PDB file of C-alpha atoms in Angstrom:
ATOM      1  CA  UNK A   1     106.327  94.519 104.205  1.00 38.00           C
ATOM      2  CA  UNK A   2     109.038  91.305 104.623  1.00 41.00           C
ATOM      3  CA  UNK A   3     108.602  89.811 108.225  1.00 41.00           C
ATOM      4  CA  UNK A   4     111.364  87.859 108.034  1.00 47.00           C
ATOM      5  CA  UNK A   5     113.848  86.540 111.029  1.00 47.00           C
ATOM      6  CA  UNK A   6     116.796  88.075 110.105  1.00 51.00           C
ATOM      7  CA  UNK A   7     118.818  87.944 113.796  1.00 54.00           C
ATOM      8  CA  UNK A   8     117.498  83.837 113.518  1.00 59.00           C
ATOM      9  CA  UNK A   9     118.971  83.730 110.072  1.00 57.00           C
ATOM     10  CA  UNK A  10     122.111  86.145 110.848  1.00 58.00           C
ATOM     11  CA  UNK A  11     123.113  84.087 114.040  1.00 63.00           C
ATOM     12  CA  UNK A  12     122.566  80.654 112.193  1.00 59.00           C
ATOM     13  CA  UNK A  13     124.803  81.927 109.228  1.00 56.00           C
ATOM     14  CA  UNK A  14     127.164  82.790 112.044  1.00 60.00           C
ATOM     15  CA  UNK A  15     127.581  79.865 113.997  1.00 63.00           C
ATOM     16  CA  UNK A  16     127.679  77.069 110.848  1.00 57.00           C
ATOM     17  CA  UNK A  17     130.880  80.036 109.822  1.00 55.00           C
ATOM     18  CA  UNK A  18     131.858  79.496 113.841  1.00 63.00           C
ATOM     19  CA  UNK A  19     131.768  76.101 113.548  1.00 61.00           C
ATOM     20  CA  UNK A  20     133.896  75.537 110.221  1.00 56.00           C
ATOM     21  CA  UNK A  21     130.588  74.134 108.563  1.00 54.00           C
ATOM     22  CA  UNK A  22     131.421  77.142 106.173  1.00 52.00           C
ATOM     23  CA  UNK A  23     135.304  77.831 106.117  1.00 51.00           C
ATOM     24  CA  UNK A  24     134.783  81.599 104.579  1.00 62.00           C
ATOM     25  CA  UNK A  25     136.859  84.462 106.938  1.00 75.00           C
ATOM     26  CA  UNK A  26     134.129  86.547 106.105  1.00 81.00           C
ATOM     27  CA  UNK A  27     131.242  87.687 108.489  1.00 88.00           C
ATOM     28  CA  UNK A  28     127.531  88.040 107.394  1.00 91.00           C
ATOM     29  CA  UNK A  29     125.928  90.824 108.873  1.00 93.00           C
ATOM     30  CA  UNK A  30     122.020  91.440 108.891  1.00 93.00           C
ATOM     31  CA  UNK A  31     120.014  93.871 109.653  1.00 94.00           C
ATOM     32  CA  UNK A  32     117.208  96.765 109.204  1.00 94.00           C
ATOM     33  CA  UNK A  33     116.723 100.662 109.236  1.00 94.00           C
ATOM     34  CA  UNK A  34     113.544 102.864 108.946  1.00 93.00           C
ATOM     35  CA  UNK A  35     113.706 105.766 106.082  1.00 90.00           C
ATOM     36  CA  UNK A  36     114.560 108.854 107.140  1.00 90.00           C
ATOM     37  CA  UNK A  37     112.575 110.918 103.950  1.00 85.00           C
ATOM     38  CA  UNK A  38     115.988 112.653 102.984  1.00 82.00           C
ATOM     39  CA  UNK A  39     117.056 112.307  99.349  1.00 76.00           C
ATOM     40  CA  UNK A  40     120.983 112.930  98.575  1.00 71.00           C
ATOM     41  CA  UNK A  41     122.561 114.201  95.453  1.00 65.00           C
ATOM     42  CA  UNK A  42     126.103 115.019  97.274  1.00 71.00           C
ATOM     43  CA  UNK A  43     128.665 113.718 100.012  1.00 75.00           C
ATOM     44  CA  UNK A  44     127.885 116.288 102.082  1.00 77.00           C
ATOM     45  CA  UNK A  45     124.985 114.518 103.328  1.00 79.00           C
ATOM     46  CA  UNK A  46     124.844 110.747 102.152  1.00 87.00           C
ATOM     47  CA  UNK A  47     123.288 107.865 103.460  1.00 89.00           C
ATOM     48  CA  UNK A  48     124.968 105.357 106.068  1.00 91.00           C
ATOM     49  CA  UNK A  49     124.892 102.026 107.791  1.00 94.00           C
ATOM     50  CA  UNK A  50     127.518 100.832 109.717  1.00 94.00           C
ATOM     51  CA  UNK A  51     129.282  97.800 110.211  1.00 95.00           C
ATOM     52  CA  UNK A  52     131.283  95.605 112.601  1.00 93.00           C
ATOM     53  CA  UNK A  53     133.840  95.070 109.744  1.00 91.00           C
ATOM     54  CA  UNK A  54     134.443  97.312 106.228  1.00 92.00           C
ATOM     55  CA  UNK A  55     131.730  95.375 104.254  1.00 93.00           C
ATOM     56  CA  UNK A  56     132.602  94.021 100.914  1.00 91.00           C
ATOM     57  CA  UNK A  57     128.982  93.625  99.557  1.00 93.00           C
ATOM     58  CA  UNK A  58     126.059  95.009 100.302  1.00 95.00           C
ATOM     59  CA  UNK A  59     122.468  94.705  99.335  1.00 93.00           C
ATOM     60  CA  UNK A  60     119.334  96.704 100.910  1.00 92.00           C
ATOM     61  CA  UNK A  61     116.141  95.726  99.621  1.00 87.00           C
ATOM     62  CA  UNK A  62     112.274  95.950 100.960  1.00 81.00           C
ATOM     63  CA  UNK A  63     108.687  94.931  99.165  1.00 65.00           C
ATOM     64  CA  UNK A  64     105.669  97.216 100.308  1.00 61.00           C
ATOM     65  CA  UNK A  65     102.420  95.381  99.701  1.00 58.00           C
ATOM     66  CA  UNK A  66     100.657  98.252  98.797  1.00 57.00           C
ATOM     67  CA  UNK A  67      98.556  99.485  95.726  1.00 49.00           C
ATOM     68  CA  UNK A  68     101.502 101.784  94.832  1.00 52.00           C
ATOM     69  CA  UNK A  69     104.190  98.960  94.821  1.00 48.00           C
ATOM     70  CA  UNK A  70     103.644  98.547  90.764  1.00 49.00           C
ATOM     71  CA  UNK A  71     105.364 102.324  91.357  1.00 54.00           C
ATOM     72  CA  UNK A  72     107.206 102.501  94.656  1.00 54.00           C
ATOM     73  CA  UNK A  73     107.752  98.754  96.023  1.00 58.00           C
ATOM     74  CA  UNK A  74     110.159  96.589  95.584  1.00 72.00           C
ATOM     75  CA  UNK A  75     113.211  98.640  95.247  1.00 80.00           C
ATOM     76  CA  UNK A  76     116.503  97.108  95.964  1.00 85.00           C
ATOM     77  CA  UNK A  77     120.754  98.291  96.089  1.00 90.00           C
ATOM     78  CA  UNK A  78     123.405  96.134  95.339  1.00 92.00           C
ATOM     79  CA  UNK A  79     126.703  98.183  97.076  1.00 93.00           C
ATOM     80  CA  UNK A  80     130.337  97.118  96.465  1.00 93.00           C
ATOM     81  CA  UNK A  81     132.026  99.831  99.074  1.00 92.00           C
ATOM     82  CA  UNK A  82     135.491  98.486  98.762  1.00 89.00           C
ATOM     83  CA  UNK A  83     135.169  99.093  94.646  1.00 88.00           C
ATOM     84  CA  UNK A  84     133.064 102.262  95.204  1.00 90.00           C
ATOM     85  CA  UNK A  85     130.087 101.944  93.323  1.00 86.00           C
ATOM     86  CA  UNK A  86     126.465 100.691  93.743  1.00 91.00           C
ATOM     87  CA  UNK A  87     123.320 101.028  91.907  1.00 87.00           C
ATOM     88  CA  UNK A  88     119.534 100.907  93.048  1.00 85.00           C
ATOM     89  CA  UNK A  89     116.451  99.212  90.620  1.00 82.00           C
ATOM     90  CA  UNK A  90     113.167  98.623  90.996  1.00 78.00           C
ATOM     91  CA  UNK A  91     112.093  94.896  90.785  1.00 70.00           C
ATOM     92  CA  UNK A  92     108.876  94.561  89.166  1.00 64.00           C
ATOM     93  CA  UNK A  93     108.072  93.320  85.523  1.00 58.00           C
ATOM     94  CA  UNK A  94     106.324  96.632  84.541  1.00 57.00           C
ATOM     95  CA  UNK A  95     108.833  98.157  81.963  1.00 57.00           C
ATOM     96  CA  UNK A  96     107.292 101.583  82.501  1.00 62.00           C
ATOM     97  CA  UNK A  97     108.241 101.545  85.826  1.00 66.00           C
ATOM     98  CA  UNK A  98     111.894 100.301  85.396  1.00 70.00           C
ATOM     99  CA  UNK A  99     114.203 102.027  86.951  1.00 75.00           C
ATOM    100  CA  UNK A 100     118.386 102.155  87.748  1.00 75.00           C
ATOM    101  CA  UNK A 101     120.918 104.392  88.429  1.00 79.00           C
ATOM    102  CA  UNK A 102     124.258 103.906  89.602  1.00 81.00           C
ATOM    103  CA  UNK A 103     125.368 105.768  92.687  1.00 84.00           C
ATOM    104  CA  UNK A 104     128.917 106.561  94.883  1.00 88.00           C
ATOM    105  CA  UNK A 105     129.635 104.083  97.043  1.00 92.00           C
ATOM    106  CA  UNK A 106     132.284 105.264 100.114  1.00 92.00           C
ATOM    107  CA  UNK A 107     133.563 103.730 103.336  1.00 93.00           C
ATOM    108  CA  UNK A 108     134.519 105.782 106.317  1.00 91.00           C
ATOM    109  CA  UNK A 109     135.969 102.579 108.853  1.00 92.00           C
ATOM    110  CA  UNK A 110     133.440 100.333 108.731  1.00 93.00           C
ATOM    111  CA  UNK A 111     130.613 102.730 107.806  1.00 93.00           C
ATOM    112  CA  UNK A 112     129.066 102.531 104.381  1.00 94.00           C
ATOM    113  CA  UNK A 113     128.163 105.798 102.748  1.00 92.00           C
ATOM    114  CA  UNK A 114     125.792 105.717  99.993  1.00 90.00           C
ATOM    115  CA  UNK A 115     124.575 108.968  97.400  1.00 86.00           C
ATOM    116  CA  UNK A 116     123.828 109.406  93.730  1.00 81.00           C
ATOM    117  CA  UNK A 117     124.925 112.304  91.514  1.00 75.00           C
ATOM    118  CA  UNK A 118     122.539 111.259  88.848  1.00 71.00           C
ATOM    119  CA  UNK A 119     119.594 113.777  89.594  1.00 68.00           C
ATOM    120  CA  UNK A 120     117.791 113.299  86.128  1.00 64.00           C
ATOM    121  CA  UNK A 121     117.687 109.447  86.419  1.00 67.00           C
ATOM    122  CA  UNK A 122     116.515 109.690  90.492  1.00 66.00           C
ATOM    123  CA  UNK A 123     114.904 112.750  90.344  1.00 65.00           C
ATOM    124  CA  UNK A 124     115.354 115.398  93.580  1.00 61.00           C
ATOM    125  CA  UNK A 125     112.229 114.365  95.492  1.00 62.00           C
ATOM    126  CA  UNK A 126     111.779 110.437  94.995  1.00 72.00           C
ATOM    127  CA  UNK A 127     113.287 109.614  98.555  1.00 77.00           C
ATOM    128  CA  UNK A 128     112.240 105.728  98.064  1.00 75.00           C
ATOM    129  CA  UNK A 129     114.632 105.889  95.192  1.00 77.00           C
ATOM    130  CA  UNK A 130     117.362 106.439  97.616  1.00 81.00           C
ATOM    131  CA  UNK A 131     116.591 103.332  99.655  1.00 85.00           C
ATOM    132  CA  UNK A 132     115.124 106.314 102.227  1.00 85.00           C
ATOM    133  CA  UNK A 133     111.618 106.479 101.804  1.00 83.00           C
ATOM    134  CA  UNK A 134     110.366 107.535 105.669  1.00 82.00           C
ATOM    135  CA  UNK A 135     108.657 105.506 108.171  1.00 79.00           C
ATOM    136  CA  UNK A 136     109.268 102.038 105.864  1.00 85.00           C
ATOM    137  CA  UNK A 137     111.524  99.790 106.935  1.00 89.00           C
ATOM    138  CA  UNK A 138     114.267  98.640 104.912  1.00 91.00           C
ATOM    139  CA  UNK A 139     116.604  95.625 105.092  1.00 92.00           C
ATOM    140  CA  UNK A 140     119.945  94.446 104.611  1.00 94.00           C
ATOM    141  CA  UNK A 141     122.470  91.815 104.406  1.00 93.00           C
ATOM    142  CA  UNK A 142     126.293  92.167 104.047  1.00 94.00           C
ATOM    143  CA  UNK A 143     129.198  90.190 103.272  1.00 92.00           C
ATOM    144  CA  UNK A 144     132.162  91.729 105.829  1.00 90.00           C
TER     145      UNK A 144
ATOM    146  CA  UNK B   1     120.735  96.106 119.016  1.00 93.00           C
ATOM    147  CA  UNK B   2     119.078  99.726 117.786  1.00 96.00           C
ATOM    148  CA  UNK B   3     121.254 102.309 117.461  1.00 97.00           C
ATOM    149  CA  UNK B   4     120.227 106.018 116.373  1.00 97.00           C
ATOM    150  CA  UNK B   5     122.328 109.526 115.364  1.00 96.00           C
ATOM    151  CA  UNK B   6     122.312 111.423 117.938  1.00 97.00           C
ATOM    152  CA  UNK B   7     121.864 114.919 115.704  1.00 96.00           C
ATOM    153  CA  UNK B   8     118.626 114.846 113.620  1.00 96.00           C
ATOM    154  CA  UNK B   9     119.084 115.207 109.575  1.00 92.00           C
ATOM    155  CA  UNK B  10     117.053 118.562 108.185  1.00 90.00           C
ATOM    156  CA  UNK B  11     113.803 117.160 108.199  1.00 90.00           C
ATOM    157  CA  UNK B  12     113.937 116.589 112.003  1.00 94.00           C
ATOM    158  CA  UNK B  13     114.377 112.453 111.014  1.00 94.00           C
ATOM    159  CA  UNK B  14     117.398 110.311 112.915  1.00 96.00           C
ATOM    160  CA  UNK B  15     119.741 107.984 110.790  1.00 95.00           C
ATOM    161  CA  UNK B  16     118.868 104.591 112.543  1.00 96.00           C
ATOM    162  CA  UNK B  17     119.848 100.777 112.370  1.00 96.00           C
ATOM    163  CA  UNK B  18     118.968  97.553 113.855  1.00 95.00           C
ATOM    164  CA  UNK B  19     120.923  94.719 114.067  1.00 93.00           C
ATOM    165  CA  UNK B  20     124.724  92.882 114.992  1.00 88.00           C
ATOM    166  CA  UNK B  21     126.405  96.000 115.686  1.00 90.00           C
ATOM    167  CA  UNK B  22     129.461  95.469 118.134  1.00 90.00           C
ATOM    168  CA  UNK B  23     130.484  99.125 118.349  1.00 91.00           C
ATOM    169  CA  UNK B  24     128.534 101.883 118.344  1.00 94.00           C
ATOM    170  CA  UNK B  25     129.648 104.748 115.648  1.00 93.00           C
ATOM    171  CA  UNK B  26     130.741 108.049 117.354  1.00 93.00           C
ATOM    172  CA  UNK B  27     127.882 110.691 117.390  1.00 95.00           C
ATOM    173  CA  UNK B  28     125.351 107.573 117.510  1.00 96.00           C
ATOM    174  CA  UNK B  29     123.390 106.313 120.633  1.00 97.00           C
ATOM    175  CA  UNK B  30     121.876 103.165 121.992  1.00 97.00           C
ATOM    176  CA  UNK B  31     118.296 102.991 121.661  1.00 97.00           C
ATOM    177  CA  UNK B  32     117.131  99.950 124.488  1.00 97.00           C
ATOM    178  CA  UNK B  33     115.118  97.423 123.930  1.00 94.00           C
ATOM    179  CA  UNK B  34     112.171  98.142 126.042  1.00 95.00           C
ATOM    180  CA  UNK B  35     112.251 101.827 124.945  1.00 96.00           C
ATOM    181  CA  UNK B  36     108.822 102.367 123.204  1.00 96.00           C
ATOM    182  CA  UNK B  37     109.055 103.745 120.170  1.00 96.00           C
ATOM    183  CA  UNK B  38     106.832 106.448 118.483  1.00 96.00           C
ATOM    184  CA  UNK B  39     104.667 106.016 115.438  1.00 95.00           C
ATOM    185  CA  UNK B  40     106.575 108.945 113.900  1.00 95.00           C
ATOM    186  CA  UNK B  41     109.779 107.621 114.517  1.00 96.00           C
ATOM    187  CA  UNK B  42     112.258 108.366 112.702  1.00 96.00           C
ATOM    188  CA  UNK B  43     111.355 111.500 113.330  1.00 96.00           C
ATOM    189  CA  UNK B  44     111.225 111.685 117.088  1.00 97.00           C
ATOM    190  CA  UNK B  45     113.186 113.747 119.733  1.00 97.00           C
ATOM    191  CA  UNK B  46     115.430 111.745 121.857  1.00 97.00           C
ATOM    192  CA  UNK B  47     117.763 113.109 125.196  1.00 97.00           C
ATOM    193  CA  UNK B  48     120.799 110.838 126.358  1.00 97.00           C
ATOM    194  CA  UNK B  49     122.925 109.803 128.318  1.00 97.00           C
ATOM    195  CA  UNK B  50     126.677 108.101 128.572  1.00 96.00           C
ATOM    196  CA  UNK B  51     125.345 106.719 125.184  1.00 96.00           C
ATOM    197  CA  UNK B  52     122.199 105.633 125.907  1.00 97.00           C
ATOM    198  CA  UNK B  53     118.737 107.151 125.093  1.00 98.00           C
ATOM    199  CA  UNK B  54     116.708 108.427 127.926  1.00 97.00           C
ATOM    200  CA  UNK B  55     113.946 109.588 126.373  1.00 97.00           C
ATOM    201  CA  UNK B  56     111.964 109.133 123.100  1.00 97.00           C
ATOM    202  CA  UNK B  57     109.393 111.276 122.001  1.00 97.00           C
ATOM    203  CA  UNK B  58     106.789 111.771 118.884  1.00 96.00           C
ATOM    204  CA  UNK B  59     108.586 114.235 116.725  1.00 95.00           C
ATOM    205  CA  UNK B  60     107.171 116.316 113.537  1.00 93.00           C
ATOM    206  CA  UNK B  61     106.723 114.556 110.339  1.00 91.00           C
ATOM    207  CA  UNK B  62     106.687 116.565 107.626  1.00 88.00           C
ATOM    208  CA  UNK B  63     104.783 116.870 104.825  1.00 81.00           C
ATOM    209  CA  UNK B  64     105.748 114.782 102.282  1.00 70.00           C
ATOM    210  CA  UNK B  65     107.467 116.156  99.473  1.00 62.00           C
ATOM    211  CA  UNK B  66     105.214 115.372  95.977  1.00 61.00           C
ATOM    212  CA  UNK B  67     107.215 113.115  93.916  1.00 59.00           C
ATOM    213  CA  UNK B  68     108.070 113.085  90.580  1.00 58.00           C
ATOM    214  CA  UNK B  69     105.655 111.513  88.121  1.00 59.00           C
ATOM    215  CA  UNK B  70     106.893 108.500  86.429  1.00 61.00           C
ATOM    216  CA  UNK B  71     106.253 108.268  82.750  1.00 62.00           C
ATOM    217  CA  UNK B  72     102.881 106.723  81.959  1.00 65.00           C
ATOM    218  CA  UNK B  73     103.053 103.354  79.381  1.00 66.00           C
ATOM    219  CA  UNK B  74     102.304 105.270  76.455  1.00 71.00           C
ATOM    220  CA  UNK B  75     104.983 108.144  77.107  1.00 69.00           C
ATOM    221  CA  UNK B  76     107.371 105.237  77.616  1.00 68.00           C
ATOM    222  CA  UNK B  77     106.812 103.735  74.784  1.00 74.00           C
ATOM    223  CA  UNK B  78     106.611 106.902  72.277  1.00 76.00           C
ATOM    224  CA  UNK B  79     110.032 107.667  74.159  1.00 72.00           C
ATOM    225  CA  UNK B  80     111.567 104.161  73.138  1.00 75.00           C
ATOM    226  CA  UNK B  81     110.178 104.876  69.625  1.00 80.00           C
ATOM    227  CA  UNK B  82     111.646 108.181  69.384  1.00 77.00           C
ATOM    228  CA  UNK B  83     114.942 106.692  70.835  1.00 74.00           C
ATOM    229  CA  UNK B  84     115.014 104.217  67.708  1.00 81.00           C
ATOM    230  CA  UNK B  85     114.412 106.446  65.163  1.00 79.00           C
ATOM    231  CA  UNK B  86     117.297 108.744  66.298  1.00 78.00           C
ATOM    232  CA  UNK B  87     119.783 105.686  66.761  1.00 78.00           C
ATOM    233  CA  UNK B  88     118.415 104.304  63.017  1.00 83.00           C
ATOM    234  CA  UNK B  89     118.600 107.214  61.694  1.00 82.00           C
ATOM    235  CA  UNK B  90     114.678 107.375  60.503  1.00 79.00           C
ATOM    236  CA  UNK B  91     112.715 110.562  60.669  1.00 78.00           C
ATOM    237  CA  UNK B  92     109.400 110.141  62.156  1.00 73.00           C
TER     238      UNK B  92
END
């Protein structure tokens, strides 16, 4: 599992944009979320993080260390919620184990909503494969 | 800052997030920082209050559903095959 200081990195990102060092009017936002298990193949029930502004770009990512992370680990999302479309892959080098799929990408305010309505590619119980996988912790960083 | 949804999802788990979050999302509740948090968590039972949790308790995990077996090397492979003789137009 990435240890990583994310509220170090997310304030220093923030004050160098406070201080003009980087003259962007957008905000970087960090942060984390534990899986809650659920997979989602409609908007009835989709996925969400929420921000302090409608995020632009979004990517969610985590590594598990573990003997099944040729299979499971490394799985990352790349969201663009303002276009409305994402996709999730699995980073590792073993070609049997590739793996993407695009899924819907929605805002509601500043709250990103993420689901896929490509069952054969994810599959209905591979929760990890919606960024969800319980009790692991997942992180993110956003451009707002 | 941790916030959580206040309602559980099906399986009994809480939507959750850590991090810069300036306002809290309707139907969502501050989780403090010296709040202890359960080994099961996210599946947990919470109470609160103006906002704020209360209370956090070791919910039920459930079992974990079996996934989906991913093709072994050799299925792969015979499946890229097969996928090269359609496109070529080469009966194997």
């Amino acid at each position: 599992m990435i240890v990583a200081p994310f509220d170090n990195l997310a304030s220093t990102i923030q004050s160098l944009i406070d201080g003009g060092s980087i003259s962007v009017g957008a905000e970087i936002e960090v942060g984390s979320y534990v899986g809650t298990g659920v997979t989602t193949h409609s908007a009835t029930n989709p996925a969400k993080l929420t921000f302090n502004k409608p995020p632009k770009f979004v990517r969610i990512f985590y590594f598990n260390n573990s003997s099944e992370s040729a299979k499971n680990g490394g799985f990352f999302g790349t969201f663009f919620p303002t276009l409305g479309y994402g996709s999730v892959q699995r980073d590792v080098t073993n070609v049997s184990y590739a793996f993407a799929a695009p899924y819907v990408v929605t805002l509601n305010g500043n709250t990103m909503e993420w689901y896929t309505v490509d069952e054969v590619s994810v599959g209905s119980a591979n929760n990890y494969k919606h960024l969800q996988q319980d009790n692991l912790t997942y992180y993110y960083v956003a451009i707002c | 800052m941790q916030i959580i949804e206040i309602k559980p999802l099906g399986n009994g788990a809480h939507r959750n997030q850590k991090g810069s979050i300036r306002t809290v999302p309707d139907g969502w509740a501050i989780v403090p920082n010296d709040m202890a948090i359960p080994d099961t968590f996210p599946f947990v039972d919470i109470e609160v209050e103006n906002g704020i949790v209360t209370s956090m308790t070791a919910g039920i995990v459930p079992e974990r559903e079996e996934t989906e077996p991913e093709p072994t090397e050799l299925e792969q492979l015979r499946a890229d095959v097969d996928y090269i003789a359609v496109m070529t137009g080469v009966e194997l």
